[in-house]
Amino acid sequence: MLPLCEIKDTDLNKPGIVIIDARGGKDSWQRYMAGHLKNAIYADLDKHLAASVTDAAVGGRHPLPEIKDFATLLGTWGITPDSHVIVYDDKSAANSAARLWWMLQAIGHEKVQVINGGLQAAIHASVPLSTDVYTPVPAVPYPVTLTYKGTADITETAAAAQDDHRLVIDVRETARYLGQTEPIDLIAGHIPGAVNLPYVKNLDADGNYLPAEALRKAYEEVLTNVEPENVIVHCGSGVTACHTLLGMAHAGIIGPKLYVGSWSEWSRRGLPIATDKR
């Protein structure tokens, strides 16, 4: 199943479909209530897709929830291994939709897609919105393994950034990567050895993902001869990096890992930091 779906080609009323509105931000509930796809379940980034932060220096600002807690949540949402999950947000998947997609595929769920263009694409396609709160029929906790697949910790990331046969990609805005500004975390800069490929380059002017062929060409220019399984992607807190991991999957590049702690963890550990303030 392709990781991206086009809203015009998607039958949201088909049996077995579970729709998740994964908008993030402090006002996400208000935005959800102002209009969402019919029967869409509200998902909150901080409450549902991340664990509580006790120390951002260990796990970053958006650590993954315990896998058993995530399994229970999926059961509450009525998601089973047979469910076809369709996720969207209002930030071209850069906020929470891609994160939920990544989490689901990381526990082995196969039928999960993100709406290309998100809520804006649905509105443009004249899909009617609802202001009703949808309550799903719960199921048993989702059967999971012991851990999320495809993650890299801080030690592996540090080693990979200094290895010519591996690659660490930082998807944050170039100004943050260069250390020219840092609006969120404590210190500006980047992991020494990491390359910058801002996630916004995944998108066209309308906020849709570029075609798979264009994405693959752009990624391969950065990957050069590095095998996908030797690539680690990160951002500020392990959320936006999933946008690029989704784009890679759409382009047929399978195997890159997510450094969940990302810059929010690295920058709090007293580790080397590179800057370029040209």
Coordinates of C-alpha atoms in Angstrom, one line a residue:
M1 CA 0.0 0.0 0.0
L2 CA 1.3 3.4 -1.0
P3 CA 2.0 5.6 2.1
L4 CA 0.3 8.7 0.5
C5 CA -3.2 8.8 -0.8
E6 CA -5.0 11.5 -2.8
I7 CA -8.2 12.7 -1.3
K8 CA -10.0 12.7 -4.6
D9 CA -9.3 8.9 -5.0
T10 CA -10.1 7.9 -1.4
D11 CA -13.4 6.4 -0.3
L12 CA -13.6 7.6 3.3
N13 CA -16.8 5.8 3.8
K14 CA -15.5 2.4 2.9
P15 CA -15.9 -0.3 5.7
G16 CA -12.7 -0.8 7.7
I17 CA -11.5 2.8 7.3
V18 CA -10.3 4.6 10.4
I19 CA -9.7 8.3 9.9
I20 CA -7.4 10.2 12.3
D21 CA -7.1 14.0 12.5
A22 CA -3.6 14.5 13.9
R23 CA -3.3 18.2 14.1
G24 CA -0.8 19.4 16.7
G25 CA -0.4 22.6 18.6
K26 CA -2.0 24.1 21.7
D27 CA -5.2 25.1 19.8
S28 CA -5.5 21.8 17.9
W29 CA -8.7 20.8 19.6
Q30 CA -10.3 24.1 18.7
R31 CA -9.2 23.7 15.1
Y32 CA -10.6 20.2 15.1
M33 CA -13.9 21.4 16.4
A34 CA -14.0 24.1 13.8
G35 CA -14.1 21.5 11.0
H36 CA -12.7 18.0 10.4
L37 CA -13.4 15.1 8.1
K38 CA -16.5 13.2 9.0
N39 CA -15.8 10.4 11.5
A40 CA -12.3 11.6 12.1
I41 CA -10.8 10.8 15.5
Y42 CA -9.0 13.6 17.2
A43 CA -5.3 12.8 18.0
D44 CA -3.2 15.1 20.1
L45 CA 0.6 15.1 19.5
D46 CA 1.6 15.6 23.1
K47 CA -1.1 13.5 24.6
H48 CA -1.3 10.6 22.2
L49 CA 1.8 10.5 20.0
A50 CA 4.5 11.3 22.6
A51 CA 5.3 10.4 26.2
S52 CA 5.4 13.0 29.0
V53 CA 8.7 14.7 29.1
T54 CA 10.6 14.5 32.4
D55 CA 14.0 15.4 30.9
A56 CA 14.4 16.5 27.3
A57 CA 18.1 15.6 27.5
V58 CA 16.9 11.9 27.6
G59 CA 14.6 11.2 24.7
G60 CA 14.0 14.8 23.5
R61 CA 10.9 17.0 23.6
H62 CA 8.7 14.3 22.0
P63 CA 9.8 10.9 23.2
L64 CA 7.8 7.9 21.9
P65 CA 5.1 6.6 24.2
E66 CA 5.6 3.2 25.7
I67 CA 4.7 0.7 23.1
K68 CA 2.0 -0.9 25.3
D69 CA 0.4 2.5 26.0
F70 CA 0.3 3.1 22.2
A71 CA -1.3 -0.4 21.7
T72 CA -3.9 0.5 24.3
L73 CA -4.6 3.8 22.6
L74 CA -5.0 2.1 19.2
G75 CA -7.5 -0.2 20.7
T76 CA -9.4 2.7 22.1
W77 CA -9.5 4.2 18.6
G78 CA -10.9 0.9 17.3
I79 CA -7.8 0.1 15.2
T80 CA -6.9 -3.5 14.6
P81 CA -4.3 -5.1 12.3
D82 CA -7.0 -5.2 9.6
S83 CA -7.9 -1.5 9.8
H84 CA -7.1 0.8 6.9
V85 CA -5.9 3.9 8.8
I86 CA -6.0 7.3 7.0
V87 CA -4.3 10.2 8.7
Y88 CA -4.1 13.9 8.0
D89 CA -3.3 17.2 9.6
D90 CA -3.4 20.8 8.5
K91 CA 0.4 21.2 8.0
S92 CA 1.0 19.1 4.9
A93 CA 1.8 16.2 7.2
A94 CA 4.7 18.0 8.8
N95 CA 3.1 18.3 12.2
S96 CA 1.7 15.0 13.5
A97 CA 0.2 13.0 10.6
A98 CA 3.6 11.7 9.4
R99 CA 4.5 11.0 13.0
L100 CA 1.5 8.7 13.5
W101 CA 2.1 7.1 10.1
W102 CA 5.7 6.3 11.2
M103 CA 4.6 5.0 14.6
L104 CA 2.0 2.7 13.0
Q105 CA 4.4 1.2 10.4
A106 CA 7.1 0.9 13.1
I107 CA 4.9 -1.5 15.0
G108 CA 4.2 -3.4 11.8
H109 CA 0.8 -2.0 10.7
E110 CA 0.6 -2.3 6.9
K111 CA -2.5 -0.4 5.9
V112 CA -1.8 3.2 6.9
Q113 CA -1.8 6.2 4.6
V114 CA -1.5 10.0 4.9
I115 CA -3.7 12.3 2.8
N116 CA -1.4 14.2 0.4
G117 CA -2.0 17.9 1.1
G118 CA -3.9 17.2 4.3
L119 CA -7.0 19.1 5.3
Q120 CA -6.4 21.8 2.7
A121 CA -6.5 19.2 -0.1
A122 CA -9.8 17.9 1.3
I123 CA -11.3 21.4 1.4
H124 CA -10.1 22.0 -2.1
A125 CA -11.7 18.8 -3.3
S126 CA -15.0 20.0 -1.7
V127 CA -15.1 17.2 0.9
P128 CA -17.7 18.3 3.5
L129 CA -16.4 18.9 7.0
S130 CA -18.0 18.0 10.3
T131 CA -18.1 19.7 13.7
D132 CA -19.3 16.6 15.5
V133 CA -17.0 14.7 17.9
Y134 CA -16.7 11.2 16.6
T135 CA -16.5 8.4 19.2
P136 CA -15.1 5.2 17.8
V137 CA -16.1 1.7 18.8
P138 CA -13.2 0.4 20.9
A139 CA -11.3 -2.8 20.2
V140 CA -8.8 -4.8 22.3
P141 CA -5.3 -3.4 22.6
Y142 CA -3.3 -3.6 19.4
P143 CA -0.9 -6.6 19.3
V144 CA 2.6 -5.2 19.3
T145 CA 6.2 -6.4 19.6
L146 CA 8.6 -5.2 22.3
T147 CA 9.7 -2.1 20.6
Y148 CA 9.3 0.3 17.7
K149 CA 11.3 -0.8 14.6
G150 CA 13.5 1.7 12.8
T151 CA 14.8 3.9 15.5
A152 CA 18.4 5.1 16.2
D153 CA 19.6 6.3 19.6
I154 CA 22.0 9.1 20.3
T155 CA 25.1 6.8 20.4
E156 CA 24.3 5.3 17.0
T157 CA 23.6 8.7 15.5
A158 CA 26.9 10.1 16.7
A159 CA 28.8 7.3 15.2
A160 CA 26.9 7.4 11.9
A161 CA 27.5 11.2 11.5
Q162 CA 31.3 10.4 11.5
D163 CA 31.1 7.4 9.2
D164 CA 31.7 7.8 5.5
H165 CA 29.4 4.8 4.8
R166 CA 26.5 6.2 6.8
L167 CA 24.5 9.4 6.7
V168 CA 22.7 11.6 9.2
I169 CA 20.1 14.0 7.7
D170 CA 18.8 17.1 9.5
V171 CA 15.5 18.2 8.1
R172 CA 15.2 21.4 10.1
E173 CA 15.2 24.9 8.4
T174 CA 18.6 25.8 7.1
A175 CA 19.0 28.8 9.4
R176 CA 18.5 26.5 12.4
Y177 CA 21.0 23.9 11.0
L178 CA 23.6 26.6 10.4
G179 CA 23.2 27.9 14.0
Q180 CA 21.9 31.3 12.8
T181 CA 18.7 31.0 14.9
E182 CA 17.1 28.6 17.3
P183 CA 13.5 29.4 18.3
I184 CA 12.8 26.3 20.3
D185 CA 15.8 24.5 21.8
L186 CA 18.5 25.9 24.0
I187 CA 21.5 25.9 21.7
A188 CA 21.7 26.6 18.0
G189 CA 23.7 24.5 15.5
H190 CA 23.7 20.9 14.2
I191 CA 25.2 17.5 14.8
P192 CA 28.8 17.6 13.4
G193 CA 28.8 15.6 10.2
A194 CA 25.0 15.8 9.6
V195 CA 23.8 17.2 6.3
N196 CA 20.8 19.5 5.9
L197 CA 17.8 18.6 3.7
P198 CA 14.9 20.8 4.9
Y199 CA 11.6 19.0 4.9
V200 CA 9.9 21.8 3.0
K201 CA 11.8 20.7 -0.1
N202 CA 9.5 17.6 0.0
L203 CA 6.6 19.8 -1.0
D204 CA 5.3 21.8 -4.0
A205 CA 3.9 25.3 -3.9
D206 CA 0.5 23.9 -3.0
G207 CA 1.7 22.0 0.0
N208 CA 1.5 18.6 -1.6
Y209 CA 4.3 16.1 -1.7
L210 CA 6.3 16.2 -4.9
P211 CA 5.9 13.3 -7.3
A212 CA 7.7 10.1 -6.2
E213 CA 10.2 10.4 -9.1
A214 CA 11.2 14.0 -8.1
L215 CA 11.5 13.0 -4.4
R216 CA 13.7 10.0 -5.2
K217 CA 16.0 12.2 -7.4
A218 CA 16.3 14.8 -4.6
Y219 CA 17.0 12.2 -1.9
E220 CA 19.5 10.2 -4.1
E221 CA 21.5 13.4 -4.6
V222 CA 22.1 13.5 -0.9
L223 CA 22.4 9.8 -0.2
T224 CA 24.9 9.3 -3.1
N225 CA 26.1 5.8 -2.5
V226 CA 24.9 5.3 1.1
E227 CA 22.4 2.5 1.5
P228 CA 19.0 3.4 2.9
E229 CA 19.4 1.3 6.0
N230 CA 22.6 3.3 6.8
V231 CA 20.6 6.6 6.9
I232 CA 19.3 8.3 10.0
V233 CA 16.9 11.2 9.8
H234 CA 16.3 13.7 12.6
C235 CA 14.7 17.1 13.2
G236 CA 14.1 19.1 16.4
S237 CA 12.1 16.6 18.4
G238 CA 11.4 13.5 16.2
V239 CA 8.2 14.7 14.6
T240 CA 9.0 16.6 11.4
A241 CA 11.7 14.1 10.6
C242 CA 8.8 11.7 9.9
H243 CA 7.7 14.0 7.1
T244 CA 10.9 13.1 5.2
L245 CA 10.7 9.4 6.2
L246 CA 7.2 9.4 4.7
G247 CA 8.5 11.1 1.5
M248 CA 11.3 8.6 1.3
A249 CA 8.8 5.7 1.6
H250 CA 6.7 7.3 -1.1
A251 CA 9.8 7.5 -3.3
G252 CA 10.5 3.8 -2.7
I253 CA 13.5 4.4 -0.4
I254 CA 12.9 2.0 2.5
G255 CA 15.1 1.5 5.6
P256 CA 16.2 4.9 6.9
K257 CA 15.9 5.2 10.7
L258 CA 14.4 7.9 12.9
Y259 CA 16.6 9.5 15.7
V260 CA 13.7 10.2 18.0
G261 CA 15.5 12.4 20.5
S262 CA 16.8 14.6 17.6
W263 CA 18.3 18.0 18.2
S264 CA 16.3 18.6 21.4
E265 CA 18.2 15.7 23.0
W266 CA 21.6 16.2 21.4
S267 CA 21.8 19.9 22.2
R268 CA 21.2 19.2 25.9
R269 CA 23.9 16.6 26.4
G270 CA 27.1 18.7 26.2
L271 CA 28.1 17.0 22.9
P272 CA 30.0 18.7 20.1
I273 CA 27.9 21.2 18.1
A274 CA 28.7 22.5 14.6
T275 CA 27.7 26.0 13.3
D276 CA 28.2 28.0 10.2
K277 CA 27.1 31.6 10.6
R278 CA 28.1 32.8 7.2

